[in-house]
């Protein structure tokens, strides 16, 4: 490959409507991702354990999140399809945050609340990697791939500005606003990813009909 980078040509990536869908998904991913990455100890703190135990209790959700990342990523590679696994990750995110937010007395339902933190980590770990793979798989031009990645990934990280402002100290230890806001971003991300994925499937079928062939992702060389 090794195409020479041309900035003007690479910026044409922003003439693709799908680019803005991908960036919107990155934004929706960024809020719950940064909420978990930055504030999981505060979320677990609602269980009212000691400081040391609270920090220890953040380990298991993160470890299972890493395991879920591997499961979803390898499954996505095996089936050569991306968006259903991204949607599944967003679904985990939404359900985890909603369960935790809906529990009126966390200490009375401590096991359910703690399980919800596992779902939060499952949902935020995998989509970031699979999402980058998804749009890189769909852009043949190297410069445009680089351009979209260099905007999309920092944009997701930038959404930490939202996360850091929705965890309001006066709402501790439950942080209802932060939990619900993160859940809404997760649900929105799932809807956009589903819509974009379904559109791509329809568009691929249309192109197959037009060309009189039947090609799917498994027929495209990974090189």
mmCIF file of C-alpha atoms in Angstrom:
data_model
loop_
_atom_site.group_PDB
_atom_site.id
_atom_site.type_symbol
_atom_site.label_atom_id
_atom_site.label_comp_id
_atom_site.label_asym_id
_atom_site.label_seq_id
_atom_site.Cartn_x
_atom_site.Cartn_y
_atom_site.Cartn_z
ATOM 1 C CA UNK A 1 0.000 0.000 0.000
ATOM 2 C CA UNK A 2 2.207 2.855 1.289
ATOM 3 C CA UNK A 3 0.254 5.619 -0.442
ATOM 4 C CA UNK A 4 1.794 9.061 -0.262
ATOM 5 C CA UNK A 5 -0.151 11.205 2.195
ATOM 6 C CA UNK A 6 -1.984 14.107 0.588
ATOM 7 C CA UNK A 7 -3.808 16.300 3.098
ATOM 8 C CA UNK A 8 -6.244 17.874 0.643
ATOM 9 C CA UNK A 9 -7.224 14.502 -0.755
ATOM 10 C CA UNK A 10 -7.404 12.942 2.719
ATOM 11 C CA UNK A 11 -9.764 15.650 3.962
ATOM 12 C CA UNK A 12 -12.307 14.417 1.427
ATOM 13 C CA UNK A 13 -13.220 11.838 4.073
ATOM 14 C CA UNK A 14 -15.446 14.575 5.521
ATOM 15 C CA UNK A 15 -17.520 14.569 2.346
ATOM 16 C CA UNK A 16 -18.784 11.063 3.245
ATOM 17 C CA UNK A 17 -22.059 11.121 5.242
ATOM 18 C CA UNK A 18 -20.957 7.914 6.993
ATOM 19 C CA UNK A 19 -17.987 9.804 8.472
ATOM 20 C CA UNK A 20 -20.286 11.877 10.648
ATOM 21 C CA UNK A 21 -22.163 8.786 11.772
ATOM 22 C CA UNK A 22 -18.862 7.212 12.822
ATOM 23 C CA UNK A 23 -17.850 10.392 14.684
ATOM 24 C CA UNK A 24 -21.242 10.501 16.422
ATOM 25 C CA UNK A 25 -20.719 6.898 17.561
ATOM 26 C CA UNK A 26 -17.259 7.859 18.861
ATOM 27 C CA UNK A 27 -18.855 10.668 20.893
ATOM 28 C CA UNK A 28 -21.516 8.330 22.266
ATOM 29 C CA UNK A 29 -18.814 5.848 23.202
ATOM 30 C CA UNK A 30 -16.571 8.471 24.780
ATOM 31 C CA UNK A 31 -18.907 9.519 27.594
ATOM 32 C CA UNK A 32 -19.585 6.090 29.178
ATOM 33 C CA UNK A 33 -16.010 4.997 28.411
ATOM 34 C CA UNK A 34 -14.531 7.970 30.252
ATOM 35 C CA UNK A 35 -17.138 7.679 33.022
ATOM 36 C CA UNK A 36 -15.954 4.153 33.754
ATOM 37 C CA UNK A 37 -12.264 4.864 33.191
ATOM 38 C CA UNK A 38 -12.214 7.938 35.430
ATOM 39 C CA UNK A 39 -15.004 7.383 37.932
ATOM 40 C CA UNK A 40 -15.461 3.643 38.507
ATOM 41 C CA UNK A 41 -14.096 3.966 42.088
ATOM 42 C CA UNK A 42 -16.698 6.671 42.776
ATOM 43 C CA UNK A 43 -19.456 4.469 41.320
ATOM 44 C CA UNK A 44 -18.344 1.460 43.375
ATOM 45 C CA UNK A 45 -18.093 3.826 46.348
ATOM 46 C CA UNK A 46 -21.903 3.778 46.527
ATOM 47 C CA UNK A 47 -21.571 0.236 47.895
ATOM 48 C CA UNK A 48 -20.092 1.906 50.990
ATOM 49 C CA UNK A 49 -17.027 -0.264 51.414
ATOM 50 C CA UNK A 50 -13.806 1.074 52.889
ATOM 51 C CA UNK A 51 -11.506 3.050 50.590
ATOM 52 C CA UNK A 52 -9.093 0.140 50.137
ATOM 53 C CA UNK A 53 -11.884 -2.368 49.533
ATOM 54 C CA UNK A 54 -13.598 0.001 47.090
ATOM 55 C CA UNK A 55 -10.446 0.202 44.981
ATOM 56 C CA UNK A 56 -10.010 -3.564 45.122
ATOM 57 C CA UNK A 57 -13.603 -4.027 43.986
ATOM 58 C CA UNK A 58 -12.848 -2.110 40.769
ATOM 59 C CA UNK A 59 -10.341 -4.775 39.693
ATOM 60 C CA UNK A 60 -12.737 -7.608 38.834
ATOM 61 C CA UNK A 61 -15.044 -5.508 36.579
ATOM 62 C CA UNK A 62 -12.022 -4.212 34.667
ATOM 63 C CA UNK A 63 -10.540 -7.699 34.269
ATOM 64 C CA UNK A 64 -13.814 -9.095 32.925
ATOM 65 C CA UNK A 65 -14.052 -6.045 30.669
ATOM 66 C CA UNK A 66 -10.694 -6.991 29.141
ATOM 67 C CA UNK A 67 -11.927 -10.572 28.711
ATOM 68 C CA UNK A 68 -15.114 -9.341 27.031
ATOM 69 C CA UNK A 69 -13.013 -7.210 24.699
ATOM 70 C CA UNK A 70 -11.153 -10.336 23.538
ATOM 71 C CA UNK A 71 -14.358 -12.365 23.144
ATOM 72 C CA UNK A 72 -16.167 -9.728 21.093
ATOM 73 C CA UNK A 73 -13.115 -8.731 19.048
ATOM 74 C CA UNK A 74 -12.235 -12.308 18.066
ATOM 75 C CA UNK A 75 -15.905 -13.087 17.363
ATOM 76 C CA UNK A 76 -16.120 -10.000 15.168
ATOM 77 C CA UNK A 77 -13.000 -11.052 13.260
ATOM 78 C CA UNK A 78 -14.289 -14.587 12.869
ATOM 79 C CA UNK A 79 -17.606 -13.471 11.379
ATOM 80 C CA UNK A 80 -16.094 -10.487 9.514
ATOM 81 C CA UNK A 81 -18.837 -8.184 10.777
ATOM 82 C CA UNK A 82 -18.502 -5.291 13.188
ATOM 83 C CA UNK A 83 -21.624 -3.367 14.007
ATOM 84 C CA UNK A 84 -23.612 -6.056 15.909
ATOM 85 C CA UNK A 85 -20.744 -6.403 18.386
ATOM 86 C CA UNK A 86 -20.501 -2.635 18.796
ATOM 87 C CA UNK A 87 -24.252 -2.513 19.429
ATOM 88 C CA UNK A 88 -23.932 -5.352 21.944
ATOM 89 C CA UNK A 89 -21.237 -3.393 23.787
ATOM 90 C CA UNK A 90 -23.435 -0.307 23.892
ATOM 91 C CA UNK A 91 -26.316 -2.469 25.150
ATOM 92 C CA UNK A 92 -24.162 -3.735 28.037
ATOM 93 C CA UNK A 93 -23.254 -0.130 28.811
ATOM 94 C CA UNK A 94 -26.853 1.068 28.789
ATOM 95 C CA UNK A 95 -28.163 -1.826 30.886
ATOM 96 C CA UNK A 96 -25.344 -1.577 33.432
ATOM 97 C CA UNK A 97 -25.791 2.143 34.046
ATOM 98 C CA UNK A 98 -29.594 1.909 34.091
ATOM 99 C CA UNK A 99 -29.593 -0.978 36.583
ATOM 100 C CA UNK A 100 -27.272 0.895 38.935
ATOM 101 C CA UNK A 101 -29.255 4.136 38.587
ATOM 102 C CA UNK A 102 -32.609 2.418 39.184
ATOM 103 C CA UNK A 103 -31.623 0.804 42.501
ATOM 104 C CA UNK A 104 -33.012 3.007 45.242
ATOM 105 C CA UNK A 105 -30.983 1.427 48.048
ATOM 106 C CA UNK A 106 -27.656 0.192 46.684
ATOM 107 C CA UNK A 107 -26.539 -1.398 49.941
ATOM 108 C CA UNK A 108 -29.778 -3.424 50.125
ATOM 109 C CA UNK A 109 -29.191 -4.821 46.627
ATOM 110 C CA UNK A 110 -25.430 -4.776 46.727
ATOM 111 C CA UNK A 111 -24.882 -7.850 44.557
ATOM 112 C CA UNK A 112 -27.112 -6.555 41.759
ATOM 113 C CA UNK A 113 -25.449 -3.146 41.937
ATOM 114 C CA UNK A 114 -21.975 -4.650 41.829
ATOM 115 C CA UNK A 115 -22.942 -6.855 38.865
ATOM 116 C CA UNK A 116 -24.065 -3.691 37.071
ATOM 117 C CA UNK A 117 -20.497 -2.355 37.299
ATOM 118 C CA UNK A 118 -19.322 -5.478 35.449
ATOM 119 C CA UNK A 119 -21.777 -4.714 32.641
ATOM 120 C CA UNK A 120 -20.510 -1.144 32.480
ATOM 121 C CA UNK A 121 -16.973 -2.425 31.931
ATOM 122 C CA UNK A 122 -18.086 -5.063 29.412
ATOM 123 C CA UNK A 123 -19.826 -2.382 27.416
ATOM 124 C CA UNK A 124 -17.080 0.218 27.372
ATOM 125 C CA UNK A 125 -14.092 -2.061 26.751
ATOM 126 C CA UNK A 126 -14.925 -3.620 23.383
ATOM 127 C CA UNK A 127 -16.648 -1.015 21.166
ATOM 128 C CA UNK A 128 -13.671 1.366 21.027
ATOM 129 C CA UNK A 129 -11.434 -1.222 19.357
ATOM 130 C CA UNK A 130 -14.114 -2.701 17.090
ATOM 131 C CA UNK A 131 -15.370 0.753 16.073
ATOM 132 C CA UNK A 132 -11.922 1.822 14.850
ATOM 133 C CA UNK A 133 -11.658 -1.458 12.962
ATOM 134 C CA UNK A 134 -15.114 -0.937 11.441
ATOM 135 C CA UNK A 135 -14.431 2.391 9.819
ATOM 136 C CA UNK A 136 -10.879 1.435 8.836
ATOM 137 C CA UNK A 137 -12.294 -1.656 7.096
ATOM 138 C CA UNK A 138 -14.643 0.563 5.095
ATOM 139 C CA UNK A 139 -12.160 3.162 3.843
ATOM 140 C CA UNK A 140 -9.852 1.956 1.085
ATOM 141 C CA UNK A 141 -7.827 5.191 0.892
ATOM 142 C CA UNK A 142 -4.960 5.150 3.395
ATOM 143 C CA UNK A 143 -4.807 8.909 3.929
ATOM 144 C CA UNK A 144 -8.538 9.128 4.614
ATOM 145 C CA UNK A 145 -8.310 6.236 7.066
ATOM 146 C CA UNK A 146 -5.524 8.016 8.927
ATOM 147 C CA UNK A 147 -7.463 11.280 8.928
ATOM 148 C CA UNK A 148 -10.665 9.783 10.310
ATOM 149 C CA UNK A 149 -8.804 7.797 12.966
ATOM 150 C CA UNK A 150 -6.808 10.853 14.020
ATOM 151 C CA UNK A 151 -10.076 12.740 14.561
ATOM 152 C CA UNK A 152 -12.335 9.963 15.850
ATOM 153 C CA UNK A 153 -10.146 8.537 18.632
ATOM 154 C CA UNK A 154 -9.241 11.948 20.167
ATOM 155 C CA UNK A 155 -12.915 12.933 19.924
ATOM 156 C CA UNK A 156 -13.881 9.952 22.074
ATOM 157 C CA UNK A 157 -11.186 10.925 24.583
ATOM 158 C CA UNK A 158 -12.369 14.538 24.507
ATOM 159 C CA UNK A 159 -15.760 13.392 25.762
ATOM 160 C CA UNK A 160 -14.045 12.993 29.118
ATOM 161 C CA UNK A 161 -14.907 16.676 29.479
ATOM 162 C CA UNK A 162 -18.556 15.651 29.616
ATOM 163 C CA UNK A 163 -17.920 12.791 32.029
ATOM 164 C CA UNK A 164 -15.901 14.958 34.381
ATOM 165 C CA UNK A 165 -18.737 17.474 34.605
ATOM 166 C CA UNK A 166 -21.674 15.127 35.139
ATOM 167 C CA UNK A 167 -20.268 13.516 38.287
ATOM 168 C CA UNK A 168 -21.517 16.240 40.611
ATOM 169 C CA UNK A 169 -20.137 16.073 44.147
ATOM 170 C CA UNK A 170 -23.480 16.940 45.764
ATOM 171 C CA UNK A 171 -25.001 13.783 44.205
ATOM 172 C CA UNK A 172 -22.423 11.463 45.793
ATOM 173 C CA UNK A 173 -22.386 8.553 46.316
ATOM 174 C CA UNK A 174 -25.099 7.633 43.758
ATOM 175 C CA UNK A 175 -24.408 10.179 41.003
ATOM 176 C CA UNK A 176 -27.809 9.674 39.351
ATOM 177 C CA UNK A 177 -27.250 12.393 36.725
ATOM 178 C CA UNK A 178 -23.945 10.865 35.632
ATOM 179 C CA UNK A 179 -25.351 7.331 35.497
ATOM 180 C CA UNK A 180 -28.418 8.313 33.479
ATOM 181 C CA UNK A 181 -26.442 10.571 31.134
ATOM 182 C CA UNK A 182 -23.916 7.803 30.443
ATOM 183 C CA UNK A 183 -26.760 5.355 29.819
ATOM 184 C CA UNK A 184 -28.410 7.735 27.332
ATOM 185 C CA UNK A 185 -25.168 8.133 25.411
ATOM 186 C CA UNK A 186 -24.862 4.344 25.328
ATOM 187 C CA UNK A 187 -28.397 3.916 24.001
ATOM 188 C CA UNK A 188 -27.878 6.617 21.385
ATOM 189 C CA UNK A 189 -24.640 4.990 20.249
ATOM 190 C CA UNK A 190 -26.428 1.665 19.863
ATOM 191 C CA UNK A 191 -29.172 3.261 17.744
ATOM 192 C CA UNK A 192 -26.723 5.092 15.448
ATOM 193 C CA UNK A 193 -24.517 2.001 15.033
ATOM 194 C CA UNK A 194 -27.576 -0.123 14.237
ATOM 195 C CA UNK A 195 -28.863 2.391 11.683
ATOM 196 C CA UNK A 196 -25.466 2.725 9.997
ATOM 197 C CA UNK A 197 -24.879 -1.024 9.977
ATOM 198 C CA UNK A 198 -28.303 -1.752 8.506
ATOM 199 C CA UNK A 199 -27.790 0.940 5.864
ATOM 200 C CA UNK A 200 -24.435 -0.615 4.897
ATOM 201 C CA UNK A 201 -26.056 -4.048 4.584
ATOM 202 C CA UNK A 202 -28.797 -2.590 2.374
ATOM 203 C CA UNK A 203 -26.253 -0.684 0.282
ATOM 204 C CA UNK A 204 -24.082 -3.778 -0.183
ATOM 205 C CA UNK A 205 -27.121 -5.779 -1.308
ATOM 206 C CA UNK A 206 -28.044 -2.990 -3.736
ATOM 207 C CA UNK A 207 -24.533 -3.000 -5.203
ATOM 208 C CA UNK A 208 -24.596 -6.786 -5.532
ATOM 209 C CA UNK A 209 -27.874 -6.620 -7.436
ATOM 210 C CA UNK A 210 -26.527 -3.876 -9.680
ATOM 211 C CA UNK A 211 -23.327 -5.809 -10.494
ATOM 212 C CA UNK A 212 -25.040 -9.198 -10.722
ATOM 213 C CA UNK A 213 -22.778 -10.750 -8.066
ATOM 214 C CA UNK A 214 -23.042 -11.851 -4.468
ATOM 215 C CA UNK A 215 -20.086 -10.657 -2.391
ATOM 216 C CA UNK A 216 -19.858 -10.419 1.373
ATOM 217 C CA UNK A 217 -17.077 -9.464 3.774
ATOM 218 C CA UNK A 218 -15.614 -12.981 3.768
ATOM 219 C CA UNK A 219 -14.815 -12.612 0.063
ATOM 220 C CA UNK A 220 -12.674 -9.504 0.569
ATOM 221 C CA UNK A 221 -8.937 -10.215 1.098
ATOM 222 C CA UNK A 222 -7.832 -8.918 4.497
ATOM 223 C CA UNK A 223 -4.617 -7.611 2.956
#
